[in-house]
Protein backbone atom coordinates (compact mmCIF):
# COMPACT_ATOMS: atom_id res chain seq x y z
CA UNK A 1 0.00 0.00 0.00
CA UNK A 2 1.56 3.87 -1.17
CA UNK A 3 1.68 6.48 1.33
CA UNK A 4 -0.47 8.41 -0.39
CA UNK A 5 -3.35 5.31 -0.30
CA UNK A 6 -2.50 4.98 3.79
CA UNK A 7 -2.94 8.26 4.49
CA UNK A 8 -6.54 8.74 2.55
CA UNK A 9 -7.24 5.55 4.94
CA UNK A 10 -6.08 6.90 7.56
CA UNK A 11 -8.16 10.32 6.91
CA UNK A 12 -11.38 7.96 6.75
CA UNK A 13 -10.70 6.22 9.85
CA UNK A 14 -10.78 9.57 11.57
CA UNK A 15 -13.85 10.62 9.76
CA UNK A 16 -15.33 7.80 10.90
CA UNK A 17 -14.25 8.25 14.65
CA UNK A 18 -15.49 11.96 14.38
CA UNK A 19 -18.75 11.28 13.13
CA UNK A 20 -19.24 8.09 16.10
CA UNK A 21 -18.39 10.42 18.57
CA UNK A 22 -21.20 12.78 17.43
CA UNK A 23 -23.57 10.44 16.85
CA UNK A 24 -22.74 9.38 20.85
CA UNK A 25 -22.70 12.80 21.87
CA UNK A 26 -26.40 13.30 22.69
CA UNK A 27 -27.55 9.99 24.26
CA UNK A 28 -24.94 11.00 27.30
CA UNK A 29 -26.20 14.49 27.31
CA UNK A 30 -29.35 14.65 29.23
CA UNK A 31 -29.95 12.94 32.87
CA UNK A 32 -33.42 13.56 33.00
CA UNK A 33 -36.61 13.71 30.53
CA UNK A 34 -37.27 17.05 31.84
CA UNK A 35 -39.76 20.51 30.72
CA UNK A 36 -40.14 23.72 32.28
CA UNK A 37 -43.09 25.61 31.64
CA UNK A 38 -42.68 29.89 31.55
CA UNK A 39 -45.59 32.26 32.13
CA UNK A 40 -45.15 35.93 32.72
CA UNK A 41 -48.60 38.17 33.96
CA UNK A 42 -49.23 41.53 33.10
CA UNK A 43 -48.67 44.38 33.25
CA UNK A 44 -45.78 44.59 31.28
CA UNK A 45 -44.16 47.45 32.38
CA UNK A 46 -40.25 48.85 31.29
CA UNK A 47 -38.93 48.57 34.79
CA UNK A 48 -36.84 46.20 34.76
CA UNK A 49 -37.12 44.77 38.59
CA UNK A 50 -41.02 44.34 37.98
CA UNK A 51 -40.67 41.04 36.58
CA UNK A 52 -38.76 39.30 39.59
CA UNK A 53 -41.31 40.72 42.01
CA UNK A 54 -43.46 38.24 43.87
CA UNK A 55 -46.16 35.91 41.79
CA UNK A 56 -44.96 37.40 38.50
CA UNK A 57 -43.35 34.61 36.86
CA UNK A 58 -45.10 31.56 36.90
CA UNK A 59 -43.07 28.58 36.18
CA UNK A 60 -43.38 24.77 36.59
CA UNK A 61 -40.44 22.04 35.85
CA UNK A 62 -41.67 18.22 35.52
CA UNK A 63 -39.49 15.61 35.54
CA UNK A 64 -40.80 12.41 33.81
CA UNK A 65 -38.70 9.56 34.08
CA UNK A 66 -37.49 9.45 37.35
CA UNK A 67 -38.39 6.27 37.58
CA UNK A 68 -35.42 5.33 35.70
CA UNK A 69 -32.83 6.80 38.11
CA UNK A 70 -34.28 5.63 41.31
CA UNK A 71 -33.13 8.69 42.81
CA UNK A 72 -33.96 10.53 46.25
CA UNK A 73 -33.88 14.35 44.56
CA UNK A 74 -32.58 15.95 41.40
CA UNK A 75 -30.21 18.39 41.96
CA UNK A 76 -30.25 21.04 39.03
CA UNK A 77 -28.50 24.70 38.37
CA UNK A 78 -30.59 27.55 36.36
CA UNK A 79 -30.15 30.56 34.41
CA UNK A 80 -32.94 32.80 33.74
CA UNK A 81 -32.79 36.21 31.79
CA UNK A 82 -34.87 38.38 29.76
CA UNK A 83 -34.71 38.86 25.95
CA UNK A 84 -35.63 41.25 23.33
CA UNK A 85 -37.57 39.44 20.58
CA UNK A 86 -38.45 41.85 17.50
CA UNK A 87 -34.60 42.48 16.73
CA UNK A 88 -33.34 38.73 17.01
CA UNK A 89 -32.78 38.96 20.95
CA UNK A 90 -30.15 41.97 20.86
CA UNK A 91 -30.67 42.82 24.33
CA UNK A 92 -30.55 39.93 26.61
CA UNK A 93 -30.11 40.53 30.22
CA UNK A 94 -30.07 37.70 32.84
CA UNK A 95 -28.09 35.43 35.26
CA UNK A 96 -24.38 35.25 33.78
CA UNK A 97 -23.08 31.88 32.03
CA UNK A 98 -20.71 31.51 35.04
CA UNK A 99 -23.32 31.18 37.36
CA UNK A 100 -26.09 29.16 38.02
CA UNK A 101 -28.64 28.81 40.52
CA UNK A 102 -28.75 25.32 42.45
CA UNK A 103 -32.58 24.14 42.78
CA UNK A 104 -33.00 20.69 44.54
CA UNK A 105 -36.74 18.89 43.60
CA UNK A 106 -36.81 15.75 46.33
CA UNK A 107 -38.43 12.83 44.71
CA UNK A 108 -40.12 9.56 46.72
CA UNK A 109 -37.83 6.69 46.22
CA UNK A 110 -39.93 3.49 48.12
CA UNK A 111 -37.73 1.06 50.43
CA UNK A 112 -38.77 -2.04 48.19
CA UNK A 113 -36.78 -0.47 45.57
CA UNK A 114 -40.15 0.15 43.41
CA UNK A 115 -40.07 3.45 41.02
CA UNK A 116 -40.03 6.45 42.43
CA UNK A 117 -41.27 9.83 41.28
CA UNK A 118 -40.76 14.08 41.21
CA UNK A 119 -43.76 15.81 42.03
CA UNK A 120 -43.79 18.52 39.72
CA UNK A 121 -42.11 22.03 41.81
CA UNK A 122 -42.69 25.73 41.19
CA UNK A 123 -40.06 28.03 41.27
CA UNK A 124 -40.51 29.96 44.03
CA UNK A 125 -39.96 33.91 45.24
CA UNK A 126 -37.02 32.67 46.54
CA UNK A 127 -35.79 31.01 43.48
CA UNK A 128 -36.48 33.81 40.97
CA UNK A 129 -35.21 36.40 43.44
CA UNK A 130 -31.89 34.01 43.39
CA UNK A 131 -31.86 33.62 39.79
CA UNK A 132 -31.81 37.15 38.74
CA UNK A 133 -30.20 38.75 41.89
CA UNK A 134 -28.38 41.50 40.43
CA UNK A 135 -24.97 41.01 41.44
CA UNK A 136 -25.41 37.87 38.95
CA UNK A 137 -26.63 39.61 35.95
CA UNK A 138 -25.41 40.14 32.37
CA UNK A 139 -26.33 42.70 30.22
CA UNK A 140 -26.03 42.23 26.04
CA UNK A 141 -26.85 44.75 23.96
CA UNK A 142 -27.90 47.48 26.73
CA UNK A 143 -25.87 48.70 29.42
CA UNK A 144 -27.06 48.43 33.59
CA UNK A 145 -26.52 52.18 33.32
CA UNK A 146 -29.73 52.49 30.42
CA UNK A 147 -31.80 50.44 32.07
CA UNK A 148 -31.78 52.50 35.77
CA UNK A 149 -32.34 55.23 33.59
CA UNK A 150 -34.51 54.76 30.79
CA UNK A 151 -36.05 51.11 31.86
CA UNK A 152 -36.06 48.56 28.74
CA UNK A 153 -36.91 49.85 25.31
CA UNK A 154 -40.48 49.32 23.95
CA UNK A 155 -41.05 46.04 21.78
CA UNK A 156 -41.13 42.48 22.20
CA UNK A 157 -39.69 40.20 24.84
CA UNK A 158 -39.47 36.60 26.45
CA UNK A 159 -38.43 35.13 29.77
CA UNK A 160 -36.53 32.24 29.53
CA UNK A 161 -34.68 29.62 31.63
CA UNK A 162 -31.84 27.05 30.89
CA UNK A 163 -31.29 24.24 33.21
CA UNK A 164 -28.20 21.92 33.84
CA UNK A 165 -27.37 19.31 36.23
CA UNK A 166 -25.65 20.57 39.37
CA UNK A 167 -22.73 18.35 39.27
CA UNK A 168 -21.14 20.04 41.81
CA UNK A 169 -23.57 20.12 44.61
CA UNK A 170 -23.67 23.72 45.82
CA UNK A 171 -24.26 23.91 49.35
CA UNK A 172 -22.07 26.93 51.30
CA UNK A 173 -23.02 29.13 48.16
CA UNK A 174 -26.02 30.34 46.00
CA UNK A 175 -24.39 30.12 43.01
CA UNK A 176 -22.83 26.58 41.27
CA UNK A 177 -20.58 26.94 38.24
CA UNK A 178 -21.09 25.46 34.80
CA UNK A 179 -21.34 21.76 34.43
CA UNK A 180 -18.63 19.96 32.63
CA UNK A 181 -18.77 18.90 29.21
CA UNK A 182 -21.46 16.12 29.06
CA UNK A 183 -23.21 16.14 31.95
CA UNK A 184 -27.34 17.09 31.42
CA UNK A 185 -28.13 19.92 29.51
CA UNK A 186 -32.16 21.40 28.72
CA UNK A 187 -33.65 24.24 27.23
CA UNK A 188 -33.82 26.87 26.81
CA UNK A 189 -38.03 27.33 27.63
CA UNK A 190 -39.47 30.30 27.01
CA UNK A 191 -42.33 32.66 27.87
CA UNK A 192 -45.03 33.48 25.32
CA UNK A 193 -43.95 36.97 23.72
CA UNK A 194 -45.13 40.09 25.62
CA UNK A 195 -44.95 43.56 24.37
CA UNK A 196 -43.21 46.80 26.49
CA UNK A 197 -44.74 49.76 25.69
CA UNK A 198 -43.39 53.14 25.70
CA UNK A 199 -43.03 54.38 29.30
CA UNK A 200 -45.85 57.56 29.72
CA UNK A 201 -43.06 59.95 30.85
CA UNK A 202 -43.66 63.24 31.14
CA UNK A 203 -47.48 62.94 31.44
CA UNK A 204 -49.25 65.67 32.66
CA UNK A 205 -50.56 65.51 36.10
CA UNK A 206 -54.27 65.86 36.15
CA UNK A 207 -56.34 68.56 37.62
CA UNK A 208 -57.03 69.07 41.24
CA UNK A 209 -60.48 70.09 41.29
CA UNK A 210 -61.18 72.04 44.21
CA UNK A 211 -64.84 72.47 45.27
C-alpha cells in the first residue's frame, strides 16, 4: 500500500471516529426527561425589577422519568434572563453563564426499591429572586446604566430559563458553576412573547379640582 493510499485511509478512519463520537454525543447528554413551563402576567411594564417581584413569573419544571434513576432528589442549576424578541434577541439581560442557581426537587424513592417519582415544583420567590439577583446579571446589547435610567426599550420580549445538572452540589453558596462537558443539559423554555410599551413619561398631572 503507497503512502499516499494509507494516508486517505487513515483520513477515513478519523472521519469515521469523528462522526461516532457525534452520533454518541447526545444519548450522554441529558440525565433527565425534563420541561419547564414559563408564564409571565401583566402588566408589562419597562422597569426592569417588575418582573422578579413576587407571583410574576409563573413557572413549573416536571421531571418524567425518574423512575429510571431511582433517585432521592434531582439536583439542578438555572439561568434565567430576559430577551428582546423583534430584533433577534439583541438585548438579553439575565443570570451570567458563570453562574447558576442550584434548585433541589426531592423525589419519593420506596424502600422495596419500586419506582419512584418528582412531584412537579414551582419556582418559588425565593428562586427567581436568586436567579436574577443582580450582582449575577449580564447585560447584552444594553448597558445596567440604560436600564436604571430609561427602563427597557419598547417592543417584544421573552423570559426564559436554561437548566443543567448541578454536578457540583452547591451547598455553602447560591451560586454553582457550569457543568462539565457532558453532563445534562435542557432548554432553553421560554415565555409566550409580551410587548413593552413606551413608558408615559412626562405625562401631565391631572387637575385638582377644588370644590
Amino acid at each position: 500500500m503507497t503512502t499516499h493510499k494509507i494516508k486517505q485511509v487513515a483520513a477515513r478512519l478519523l472521519l469515521a471516529a469523528l462522526a461516532a463520537m457525534m452520533a454518541i454525543g447526545p444519548v450522554r447528554a441529558q440525565t433527565y426527561t425534563l420541561n419547564q413551563s414559563v408564564q409571565v402576567l401583566p402588566p408589562y411594564t419597562n422597569k426592569l425589577s417588575d418582573y422578579f417581584a413576587p407571583g410574576k413569573i409563573i413557572s413549573t419544571i416536571t421531571i418524567s422519568d425518574a423512575a429510571s434513576h431511582n433517585r432521592p432528589e434531582a439536583r439542578l442549576a438555572i439561568r434565567g434572563y430576559i430577551q428582546s424578541v423583534d430584533n433577534d434577541g439583541a438585548i438579553q439581560i439575565g443570570t451570567n453563564e458563570q453562574m447558576r442557581y442550584p434548585v433541589i426537587i426531592r423525589g419519593t424513592v420506596p424502600p422495596t426499591g419500586a419506582p419512584g417519582t418528582f412531584p412537579p415544583y414551582t419556582l418559588t420567590y425565593h428562586d427567581i429572586q436568586g436567579i436574577f439577583t443582580e450582582r449575577a446579571l449580564s447585560y447584552q446589547g444594553i448597558t445596567r446604566e440604560q436600564v436604571t435610567r430609561d427602563g427597557l426599550p419598547a417592543g417584544m420580549y421573552r423570559i426564559c430559563f436554561e437548566i443543567t445538572d448541578d454536578v457540583y452540589r452547591a451547598s455553602d453558596t447560591n451560586f454553582t458553576r457550569p457543568q462539565p462537558a457532558g453532563q445534562g443539559s435542557y432548554g432553553p423554555f421560554c415565555s409566550a412573547p409580551f410587548t413593552i410599551t413606551p413608558a408615559m413619561a412626562g405625562e401631565a398631572e391631572p387637575p385638582i379640582i377644588i370644590n
